[in-house]
mmCIF file of C-alpha atoms in Angstrom:
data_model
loop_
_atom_site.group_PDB
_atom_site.id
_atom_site.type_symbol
_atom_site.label_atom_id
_atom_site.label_comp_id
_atom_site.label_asym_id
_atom_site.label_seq_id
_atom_site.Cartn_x
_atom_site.Cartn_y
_atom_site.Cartn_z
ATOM 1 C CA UNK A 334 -18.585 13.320 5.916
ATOM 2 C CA UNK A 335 -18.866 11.560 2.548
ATOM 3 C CA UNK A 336 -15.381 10.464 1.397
ATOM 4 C CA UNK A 337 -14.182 8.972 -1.965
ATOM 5 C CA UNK A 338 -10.763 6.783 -1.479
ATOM 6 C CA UNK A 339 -9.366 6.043 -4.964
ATOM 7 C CA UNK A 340 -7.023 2.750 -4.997
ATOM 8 C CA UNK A 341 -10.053 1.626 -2.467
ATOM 9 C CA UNK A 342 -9.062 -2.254 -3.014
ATOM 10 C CA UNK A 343 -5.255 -2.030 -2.780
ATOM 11 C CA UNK A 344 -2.958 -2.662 0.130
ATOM 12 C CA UNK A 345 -3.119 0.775 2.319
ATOM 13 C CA UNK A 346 -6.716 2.078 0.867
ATOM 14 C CA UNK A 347 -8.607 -1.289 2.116
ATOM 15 C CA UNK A 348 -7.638 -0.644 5.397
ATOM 16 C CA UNK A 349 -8.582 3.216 4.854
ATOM 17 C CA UNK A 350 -11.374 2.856 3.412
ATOM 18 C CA UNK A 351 -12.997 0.347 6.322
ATOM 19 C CA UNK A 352 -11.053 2.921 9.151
ATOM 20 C CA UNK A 353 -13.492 5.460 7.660
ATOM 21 C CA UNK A 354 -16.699 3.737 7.817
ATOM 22 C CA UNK A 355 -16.202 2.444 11.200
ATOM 23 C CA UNK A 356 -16.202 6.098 12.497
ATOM 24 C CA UNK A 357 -19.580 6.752 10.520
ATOM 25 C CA UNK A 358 -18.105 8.282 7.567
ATOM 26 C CA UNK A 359 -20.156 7.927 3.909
ATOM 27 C CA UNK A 360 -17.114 6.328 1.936
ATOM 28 C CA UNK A 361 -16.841 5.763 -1.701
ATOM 29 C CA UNK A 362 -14.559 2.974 -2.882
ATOM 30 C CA UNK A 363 -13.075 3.015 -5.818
ATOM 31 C CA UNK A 364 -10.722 0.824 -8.018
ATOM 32 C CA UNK A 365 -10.090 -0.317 -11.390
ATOM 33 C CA UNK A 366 -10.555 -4.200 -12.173
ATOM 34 C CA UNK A 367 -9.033 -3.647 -15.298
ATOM 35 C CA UNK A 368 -5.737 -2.067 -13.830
ATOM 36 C CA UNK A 369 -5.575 -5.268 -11.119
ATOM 37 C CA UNK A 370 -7.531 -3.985 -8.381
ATOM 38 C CA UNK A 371 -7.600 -6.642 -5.390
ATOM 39 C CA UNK A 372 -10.514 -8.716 -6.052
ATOM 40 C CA UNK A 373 -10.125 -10.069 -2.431
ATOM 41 C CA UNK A 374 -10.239 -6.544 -1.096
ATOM 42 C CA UNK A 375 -13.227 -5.578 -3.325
ATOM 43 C CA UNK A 376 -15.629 -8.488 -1.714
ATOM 44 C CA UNK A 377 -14.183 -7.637 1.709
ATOM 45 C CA UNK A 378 -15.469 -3.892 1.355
ATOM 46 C CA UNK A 379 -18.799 -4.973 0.147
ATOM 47 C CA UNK A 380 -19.348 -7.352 2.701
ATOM 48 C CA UNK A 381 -18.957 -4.414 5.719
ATOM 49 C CA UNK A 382 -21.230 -2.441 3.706
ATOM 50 C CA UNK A 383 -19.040 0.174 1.660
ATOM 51 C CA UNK A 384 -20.066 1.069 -1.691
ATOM 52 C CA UNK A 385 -17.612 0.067 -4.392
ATOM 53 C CA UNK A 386 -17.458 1.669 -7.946
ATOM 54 C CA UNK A 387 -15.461 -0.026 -10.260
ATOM 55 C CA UNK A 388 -13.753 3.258 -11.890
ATOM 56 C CA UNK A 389 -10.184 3.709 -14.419
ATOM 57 C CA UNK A 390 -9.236 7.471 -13.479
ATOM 58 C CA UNK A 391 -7.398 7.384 -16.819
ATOM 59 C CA UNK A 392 -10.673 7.100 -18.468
ATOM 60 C CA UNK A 393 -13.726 6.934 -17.126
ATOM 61 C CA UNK A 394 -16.157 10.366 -16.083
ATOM 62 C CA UNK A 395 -14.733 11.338 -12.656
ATOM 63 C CA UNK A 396 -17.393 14.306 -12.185
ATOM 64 C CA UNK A 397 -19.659 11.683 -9.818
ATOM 65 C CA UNK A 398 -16.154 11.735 -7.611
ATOM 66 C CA UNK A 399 -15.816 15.019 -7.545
ATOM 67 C CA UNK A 400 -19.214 15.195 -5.145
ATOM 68 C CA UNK A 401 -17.617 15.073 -1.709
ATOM 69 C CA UNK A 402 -16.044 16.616 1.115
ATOM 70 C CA UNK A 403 -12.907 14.754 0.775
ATOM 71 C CA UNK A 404 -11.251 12.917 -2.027
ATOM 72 C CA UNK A 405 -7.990 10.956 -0.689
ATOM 73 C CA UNK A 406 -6.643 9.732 -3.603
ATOM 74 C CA UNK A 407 -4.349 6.776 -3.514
ATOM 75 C CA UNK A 408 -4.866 4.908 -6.733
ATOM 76 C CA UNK A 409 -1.963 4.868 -8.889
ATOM 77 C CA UNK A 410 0.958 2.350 -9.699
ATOM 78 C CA UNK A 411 3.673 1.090 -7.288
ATOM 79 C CA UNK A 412 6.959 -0.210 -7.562
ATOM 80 C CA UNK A 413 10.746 1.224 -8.245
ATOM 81 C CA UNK A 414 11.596 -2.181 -10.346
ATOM 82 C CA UNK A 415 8.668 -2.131 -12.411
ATOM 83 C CA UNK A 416 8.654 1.604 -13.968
ATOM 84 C CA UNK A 417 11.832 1.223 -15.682
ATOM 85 C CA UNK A 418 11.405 0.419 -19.129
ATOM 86 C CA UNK A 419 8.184 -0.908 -20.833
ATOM 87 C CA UNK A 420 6.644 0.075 -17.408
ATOM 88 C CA UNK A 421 7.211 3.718 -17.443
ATOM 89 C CA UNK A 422 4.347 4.298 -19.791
ATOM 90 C CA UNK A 423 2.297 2.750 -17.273
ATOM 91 C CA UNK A 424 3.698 4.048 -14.719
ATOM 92 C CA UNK A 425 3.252 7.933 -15.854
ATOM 93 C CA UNK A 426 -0.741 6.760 -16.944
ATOM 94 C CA UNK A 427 -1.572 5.627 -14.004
ATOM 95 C CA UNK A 428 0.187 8.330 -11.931
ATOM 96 C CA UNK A 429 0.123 11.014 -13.716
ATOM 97 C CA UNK A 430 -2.534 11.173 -16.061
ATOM 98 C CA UNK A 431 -5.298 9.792 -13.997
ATOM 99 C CA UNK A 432 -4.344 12.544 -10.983
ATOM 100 C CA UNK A 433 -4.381 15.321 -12.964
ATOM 101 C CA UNK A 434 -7.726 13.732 -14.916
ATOM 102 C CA UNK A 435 -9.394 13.536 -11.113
ATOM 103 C CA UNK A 436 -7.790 17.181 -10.247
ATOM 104 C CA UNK A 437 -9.399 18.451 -13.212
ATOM 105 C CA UNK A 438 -12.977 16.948 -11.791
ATOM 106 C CA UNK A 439 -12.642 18.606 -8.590
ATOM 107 C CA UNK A 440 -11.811 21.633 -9.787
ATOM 108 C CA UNK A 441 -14.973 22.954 -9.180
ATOM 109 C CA UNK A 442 -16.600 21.524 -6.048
ATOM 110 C CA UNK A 443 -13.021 21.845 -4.406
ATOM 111 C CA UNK A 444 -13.030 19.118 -1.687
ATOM 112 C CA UNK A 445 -10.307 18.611 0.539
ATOM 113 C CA UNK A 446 -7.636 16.778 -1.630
ATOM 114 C CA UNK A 447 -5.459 14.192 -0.270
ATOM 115 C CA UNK A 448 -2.563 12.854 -2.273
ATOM 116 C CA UNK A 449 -0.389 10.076 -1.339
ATOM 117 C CA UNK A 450 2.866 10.800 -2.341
ATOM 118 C CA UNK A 451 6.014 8.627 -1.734
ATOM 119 C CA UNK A 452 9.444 8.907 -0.028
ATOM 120 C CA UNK A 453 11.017 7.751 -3.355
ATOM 121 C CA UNK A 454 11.513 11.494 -4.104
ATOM 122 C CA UNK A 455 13.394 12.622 -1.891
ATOM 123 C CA UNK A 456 16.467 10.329 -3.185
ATOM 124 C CA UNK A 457 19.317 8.961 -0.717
ATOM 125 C CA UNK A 458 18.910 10.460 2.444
ATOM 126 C CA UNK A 459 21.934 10.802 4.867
ATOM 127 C CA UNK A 460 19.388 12.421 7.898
ATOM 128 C CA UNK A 461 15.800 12.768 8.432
ATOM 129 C CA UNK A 462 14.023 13.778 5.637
ATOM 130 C CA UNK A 463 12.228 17.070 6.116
ATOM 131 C CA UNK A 464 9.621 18.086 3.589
ATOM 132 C CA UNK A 465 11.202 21.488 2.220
ATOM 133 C CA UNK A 466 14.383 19.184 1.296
ATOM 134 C CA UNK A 467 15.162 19.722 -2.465
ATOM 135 C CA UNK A 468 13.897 16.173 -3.909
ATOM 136 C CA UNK A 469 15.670 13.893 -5.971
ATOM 137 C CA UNK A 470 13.727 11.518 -7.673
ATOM 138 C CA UNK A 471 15.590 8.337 -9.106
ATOM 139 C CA UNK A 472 13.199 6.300 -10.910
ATOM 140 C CA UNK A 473 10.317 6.732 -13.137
ATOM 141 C CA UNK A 474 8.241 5.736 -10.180
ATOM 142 C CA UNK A 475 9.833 8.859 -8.463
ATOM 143 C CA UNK A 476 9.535 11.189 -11.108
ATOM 144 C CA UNK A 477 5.570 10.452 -11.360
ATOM 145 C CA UNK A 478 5.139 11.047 -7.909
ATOM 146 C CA UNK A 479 7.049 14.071 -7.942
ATOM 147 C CA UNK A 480 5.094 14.861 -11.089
ATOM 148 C CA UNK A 481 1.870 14.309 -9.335
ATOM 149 C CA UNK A 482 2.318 16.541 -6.301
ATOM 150 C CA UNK A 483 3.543 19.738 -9.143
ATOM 151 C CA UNK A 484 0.445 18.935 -10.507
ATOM 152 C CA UNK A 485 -2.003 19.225 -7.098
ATOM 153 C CA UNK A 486 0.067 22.234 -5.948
ATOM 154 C CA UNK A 487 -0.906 23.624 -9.430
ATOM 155 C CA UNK A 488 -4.460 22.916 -9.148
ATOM 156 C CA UNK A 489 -4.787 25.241 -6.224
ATOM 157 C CA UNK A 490 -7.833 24.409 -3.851
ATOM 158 C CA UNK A 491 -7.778 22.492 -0.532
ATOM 159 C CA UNK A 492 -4.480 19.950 -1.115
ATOM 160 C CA UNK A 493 -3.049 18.192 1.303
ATOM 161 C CA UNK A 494 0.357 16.349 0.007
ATOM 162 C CA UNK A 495 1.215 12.758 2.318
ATOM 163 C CA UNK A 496 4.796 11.372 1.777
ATOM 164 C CA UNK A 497 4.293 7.479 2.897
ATOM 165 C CA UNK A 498 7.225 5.588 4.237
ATOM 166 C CA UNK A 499 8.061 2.070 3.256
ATOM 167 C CA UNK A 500 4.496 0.513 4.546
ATOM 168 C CA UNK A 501 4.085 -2.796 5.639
ATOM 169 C CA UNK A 502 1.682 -4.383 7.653
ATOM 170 C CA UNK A 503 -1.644 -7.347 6.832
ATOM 171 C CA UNK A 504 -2.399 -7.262 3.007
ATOM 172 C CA UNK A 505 0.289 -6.180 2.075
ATOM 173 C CA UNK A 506 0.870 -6.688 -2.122
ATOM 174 C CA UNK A 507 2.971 -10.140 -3.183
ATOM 175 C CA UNK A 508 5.447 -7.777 -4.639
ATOM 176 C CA UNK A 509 6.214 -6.098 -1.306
ATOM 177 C CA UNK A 510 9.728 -7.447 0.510
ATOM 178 C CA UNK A 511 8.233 -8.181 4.183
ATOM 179 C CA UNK A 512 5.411 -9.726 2.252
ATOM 180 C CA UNK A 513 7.796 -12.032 0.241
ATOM 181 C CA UNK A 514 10.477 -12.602 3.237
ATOM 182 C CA UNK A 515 7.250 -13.925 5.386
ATOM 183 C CA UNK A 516 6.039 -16.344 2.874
ATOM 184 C CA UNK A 517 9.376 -17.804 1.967
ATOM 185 C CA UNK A 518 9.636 -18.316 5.514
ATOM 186 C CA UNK A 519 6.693 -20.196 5.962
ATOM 187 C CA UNK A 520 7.125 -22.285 3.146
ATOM 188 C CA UNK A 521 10.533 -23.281 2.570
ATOM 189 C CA UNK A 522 10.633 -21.403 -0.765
ATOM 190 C CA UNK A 523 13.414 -18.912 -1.205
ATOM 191 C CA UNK A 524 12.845 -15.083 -1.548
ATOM 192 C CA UNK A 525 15.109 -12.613 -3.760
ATOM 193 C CA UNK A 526 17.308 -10.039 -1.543
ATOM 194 C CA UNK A 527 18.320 -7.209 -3.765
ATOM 195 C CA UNK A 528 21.625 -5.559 -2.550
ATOM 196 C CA UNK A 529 23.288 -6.424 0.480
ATOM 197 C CA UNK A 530 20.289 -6.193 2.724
ATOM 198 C CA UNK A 531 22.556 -2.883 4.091
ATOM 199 C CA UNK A 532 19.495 -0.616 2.869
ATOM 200 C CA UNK A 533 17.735 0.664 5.970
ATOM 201 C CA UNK A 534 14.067 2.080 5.522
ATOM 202 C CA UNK A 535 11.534 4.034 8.149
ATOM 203 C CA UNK A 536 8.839 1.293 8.014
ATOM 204 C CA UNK A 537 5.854 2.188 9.098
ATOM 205 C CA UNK A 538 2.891 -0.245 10.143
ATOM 206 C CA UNK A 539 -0.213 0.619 8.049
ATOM 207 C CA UNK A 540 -2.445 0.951 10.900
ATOM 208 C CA UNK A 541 -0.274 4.052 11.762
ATOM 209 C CA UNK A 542 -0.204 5.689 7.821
ATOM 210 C CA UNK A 543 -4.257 4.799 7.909
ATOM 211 C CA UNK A 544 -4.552 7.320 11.511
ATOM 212 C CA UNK A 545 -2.707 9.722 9.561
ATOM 213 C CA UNK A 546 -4.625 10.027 6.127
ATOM 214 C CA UNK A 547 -7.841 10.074 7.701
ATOM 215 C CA UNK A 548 -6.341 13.314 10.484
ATOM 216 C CA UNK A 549 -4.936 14.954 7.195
ATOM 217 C CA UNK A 550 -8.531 14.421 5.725
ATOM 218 C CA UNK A 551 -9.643 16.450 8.369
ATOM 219 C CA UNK A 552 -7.427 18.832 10.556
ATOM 220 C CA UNK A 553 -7.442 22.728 9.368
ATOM 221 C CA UNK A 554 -4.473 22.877 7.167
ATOM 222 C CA UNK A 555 -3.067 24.997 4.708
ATOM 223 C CA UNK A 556 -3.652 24.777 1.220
ATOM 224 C CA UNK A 557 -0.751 22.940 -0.758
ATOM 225 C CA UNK A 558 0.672 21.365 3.091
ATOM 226 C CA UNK A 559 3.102 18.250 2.405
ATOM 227 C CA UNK A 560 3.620 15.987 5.294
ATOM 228 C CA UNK A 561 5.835 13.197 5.603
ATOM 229 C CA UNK A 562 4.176 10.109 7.294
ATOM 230 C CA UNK A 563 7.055 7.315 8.494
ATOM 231 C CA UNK A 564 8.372 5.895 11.550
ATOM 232 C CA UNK A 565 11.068 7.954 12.799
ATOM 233 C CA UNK A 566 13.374 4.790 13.078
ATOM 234 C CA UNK A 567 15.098 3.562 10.012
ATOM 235 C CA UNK A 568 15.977 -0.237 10.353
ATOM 236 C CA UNK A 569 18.498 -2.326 8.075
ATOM 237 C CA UNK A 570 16.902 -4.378 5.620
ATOM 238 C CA UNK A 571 19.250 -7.041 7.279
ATOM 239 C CA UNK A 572 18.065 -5.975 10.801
ATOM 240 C CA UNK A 573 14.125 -6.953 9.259
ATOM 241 C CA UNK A 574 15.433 -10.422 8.310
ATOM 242 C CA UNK A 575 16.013 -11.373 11.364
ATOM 243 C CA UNK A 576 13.358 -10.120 12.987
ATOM 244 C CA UNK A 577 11.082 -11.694 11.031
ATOM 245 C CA UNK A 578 13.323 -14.953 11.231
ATOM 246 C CA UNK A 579 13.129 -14.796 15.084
ATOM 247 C CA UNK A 580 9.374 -14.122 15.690
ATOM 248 C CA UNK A 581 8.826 -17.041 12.935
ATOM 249 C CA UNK A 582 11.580 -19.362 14.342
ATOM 250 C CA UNK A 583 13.050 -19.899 10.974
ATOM 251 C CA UNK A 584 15.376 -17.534 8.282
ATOM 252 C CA UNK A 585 13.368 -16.749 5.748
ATOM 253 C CA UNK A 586 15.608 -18.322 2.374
ATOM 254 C CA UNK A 587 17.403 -15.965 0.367
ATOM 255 C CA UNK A 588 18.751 -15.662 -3.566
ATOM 256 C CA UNK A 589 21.494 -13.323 -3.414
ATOM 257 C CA UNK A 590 20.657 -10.104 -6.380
ATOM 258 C CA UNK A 591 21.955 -7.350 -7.974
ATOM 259 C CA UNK A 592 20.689 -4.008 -6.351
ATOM 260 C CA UNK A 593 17.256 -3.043 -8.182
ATOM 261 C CA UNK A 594 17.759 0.022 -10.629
ATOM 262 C CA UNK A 595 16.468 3.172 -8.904
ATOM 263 C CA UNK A 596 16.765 1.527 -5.455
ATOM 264 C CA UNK A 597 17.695 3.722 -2.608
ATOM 265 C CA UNK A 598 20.614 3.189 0.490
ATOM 266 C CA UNK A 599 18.349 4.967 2.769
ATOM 267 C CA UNK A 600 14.724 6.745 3.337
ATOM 268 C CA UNK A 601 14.297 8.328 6.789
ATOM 269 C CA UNK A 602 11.337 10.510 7.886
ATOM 270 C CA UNK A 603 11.572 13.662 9.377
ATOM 271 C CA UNK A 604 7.928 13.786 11.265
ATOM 272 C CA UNK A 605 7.956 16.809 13.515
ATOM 273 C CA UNK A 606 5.676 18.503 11.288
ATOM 274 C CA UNK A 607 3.181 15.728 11.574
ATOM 275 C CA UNK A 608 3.462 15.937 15.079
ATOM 276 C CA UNK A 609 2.912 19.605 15.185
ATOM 277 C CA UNK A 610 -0.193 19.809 12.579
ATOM 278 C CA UNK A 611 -1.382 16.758 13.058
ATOM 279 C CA UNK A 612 -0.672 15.453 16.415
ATOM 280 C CA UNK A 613 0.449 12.376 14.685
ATOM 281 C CA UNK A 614 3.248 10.210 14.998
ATOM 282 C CA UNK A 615 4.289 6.171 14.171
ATOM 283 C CA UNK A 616 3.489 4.559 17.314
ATOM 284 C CA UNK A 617 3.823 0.859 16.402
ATOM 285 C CA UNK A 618 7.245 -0.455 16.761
ATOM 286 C CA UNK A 619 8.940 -3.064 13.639
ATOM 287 C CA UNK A 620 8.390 -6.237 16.132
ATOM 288 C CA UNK A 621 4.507 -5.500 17.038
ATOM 289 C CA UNK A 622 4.152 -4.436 13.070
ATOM 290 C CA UNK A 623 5.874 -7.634 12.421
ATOM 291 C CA UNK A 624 3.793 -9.732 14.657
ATOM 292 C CA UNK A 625 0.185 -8.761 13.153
ATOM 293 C CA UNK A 626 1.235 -9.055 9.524
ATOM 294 C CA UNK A 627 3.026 -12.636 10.524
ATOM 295 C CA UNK A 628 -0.192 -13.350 12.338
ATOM 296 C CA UNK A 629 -2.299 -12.351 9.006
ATOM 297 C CA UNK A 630 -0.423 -14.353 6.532
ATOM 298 C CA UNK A 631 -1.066 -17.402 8.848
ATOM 299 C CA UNK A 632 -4.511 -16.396 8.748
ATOM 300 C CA UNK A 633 -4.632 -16.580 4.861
ATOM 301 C CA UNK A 634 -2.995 -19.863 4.736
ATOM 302 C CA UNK A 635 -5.161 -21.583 7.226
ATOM 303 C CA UNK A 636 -7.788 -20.156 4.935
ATOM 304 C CA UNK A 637 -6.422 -21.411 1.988
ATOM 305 C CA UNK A 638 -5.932 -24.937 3.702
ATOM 306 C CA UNK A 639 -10.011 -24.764 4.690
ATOM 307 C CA UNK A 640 -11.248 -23.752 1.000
ATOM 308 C CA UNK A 641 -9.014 -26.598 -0.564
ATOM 309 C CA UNK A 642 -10.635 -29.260 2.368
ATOM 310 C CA UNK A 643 -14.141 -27.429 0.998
ATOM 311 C CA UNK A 644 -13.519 -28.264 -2.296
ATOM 312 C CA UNK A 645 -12.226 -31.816 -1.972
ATOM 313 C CA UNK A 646 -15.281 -32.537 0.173
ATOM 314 C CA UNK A 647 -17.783 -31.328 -2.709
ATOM 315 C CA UNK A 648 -15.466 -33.558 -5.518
ATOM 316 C CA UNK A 649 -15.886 -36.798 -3.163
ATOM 317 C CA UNK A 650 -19.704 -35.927 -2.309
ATOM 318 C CA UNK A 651 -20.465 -35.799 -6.735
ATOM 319 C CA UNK A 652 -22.127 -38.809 -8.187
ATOM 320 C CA UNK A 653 -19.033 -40.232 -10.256
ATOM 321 C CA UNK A 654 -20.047 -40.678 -13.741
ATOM 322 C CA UNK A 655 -21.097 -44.650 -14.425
ATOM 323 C CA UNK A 656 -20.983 -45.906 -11.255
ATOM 324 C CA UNK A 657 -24.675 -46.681 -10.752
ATOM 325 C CA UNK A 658 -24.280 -48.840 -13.569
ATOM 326 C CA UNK A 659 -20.952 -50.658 -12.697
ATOM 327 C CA UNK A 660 -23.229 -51.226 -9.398
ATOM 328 C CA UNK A 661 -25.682 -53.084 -11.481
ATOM 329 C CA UNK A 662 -23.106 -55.128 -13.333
#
């Protein structure tokens, strides 16, 4: 099956994008440089052999994506915090435009369209989320995704709607909480807790979301089906802390702030019709989750560590300028 993943070299379509080609699947990788596409992510494809177009959906020809059997399409911009204000124009390019620019393309060769969607727009949620709840989106971010899914059911053809849970899990963005509560743990340096850490979220390990996308890629399913894909728990934000403080023997540091505009008390996922359509559902539990991206943040560091030992090797083993002639002196 040749696949295009849009937002190829971000945190969830990296590990989609290599999930695909290790079952034998012809994937195209794409990302924008110019929109911040993971540079690190974008060698690591190339390297196991994927072909990477460098591609902004807001502007560029997207008829040469359009020539597949399945476009999953997760580019776009995150982050509640960020669309407020001088980011919502950004926010409703990058989510809005560009998916109804790369509808528009497939419009004619009609390949199975995947969209990732978000919890955000389902609002505050006092049980499980099922997916014919009204929606309530409270942020720009919100509104574009709700935007965005209007616009696939629209478009008609073979779409297939994902609502992703709070993901976490190895390369996960700097902006990301678990990403930020890890590294301020490791380092010393503290980490800004918005709220009272009483927020509870269904996280859900990417490794899971990844099974999910690539089954929704290819189960028979209705036209226009929306699916929620989350961990069934919901866990404190508080709860997390300490996790993440126990399994690294340390609290990560905190600076007390105000709750984030837009910022929700609760997501939890209703997933019975995952289950049921997809014979999918979260299997990796917060502490295991918690464990592998610990494990891959220690991995980066050690990296780190090696490249700056590379590099002061290669300063010491330079011919420093004038010394054969100080020798001669």
């Amino acid at each position: 099956m040749r696949v295009v993943v849009t937002g190829a070299a971000g945190f969830i379509g990296s590990h989609l994008a290599q999930a695909l080609a290790a079952v034998g699947h012809e994937v195209l990788a794409v990302d924008a440089r110019s929109r911040g596409a993971c540079p690190a992510n974008l060698a690591e494809l190339a390297r196991t052999g994927i072909t990477v177009t460098d591609c902004d959906l807001a502007t560029a020809d997207l008829a040469p994506l359009a020539d597949a059997d399945a476009v999953l399409h997760l580019a776009g911009r995150p982050g509640v915090r960020t669309s407020f204000g001088a980011g919502a124009a950004d926010t409703e390019r990058d989510n809005v435009t560009a998916t109804a620019r790369l509808l528009d393309a497939c419009a004619a060769t009609r390949p199975r369209f995947v969209l990732a969607s978000s919890s955000s727009v389902y609002g505050d949620a006092d049980r499980p989320c099922t997916e014919d709840d009204p929606i309530d989106p409270r942020s720009p971010y919100a509104r574009s995704k709700s935007d965005a899914e209007d616009l696939a059911r629209r478009a008609g053809g073979d779409v297939v709607i994902l609502r992703y849970f709070s993901v976490y899990g190895p390369r996960q963005r700097p902006d990301m909480a678990f990403h930020r509560f890890i590294e301020a743990a490791l380092d010393g340096s503290p980490a800004p807790l918005y709220g009272d850490g009483g927020q509870s979220r269904s996280f859900t390990f990417v490794g899971d979301v990844v099974d999910a996308t690539i089954r929704a890629a290819t189960a028979p399913l209705p036209a226009g089906t929306i699916l929620n894909v989350g961990h069934p728990v919901t866990v404190r934000l508080r709860d997390a802390l300490d996790r993440i403080g126990t399994l690294l023997g340390t609290p990560p540091p905190l600076v007390p702030k105000d709750p984030a505009p837009g910022d929700v008390t609760r997501t939890w996922a209703g997933t019975a019709r995952a289950a049921t359509v997809l014979g999918w559902t979260a299997t990796t539990d917060l502490d295991e989750g918690l464990t592998r991206q610990i494990a891959w943040h220690e991995q980066q560091r050690r990296e780190k560590d090696r490249e700056k030992d590379r590099e002061k090797d290669r300063q010491d083993s330079r011919p420093r300028q004038g010394s054969e002639g100080a020798d001669r002196g």
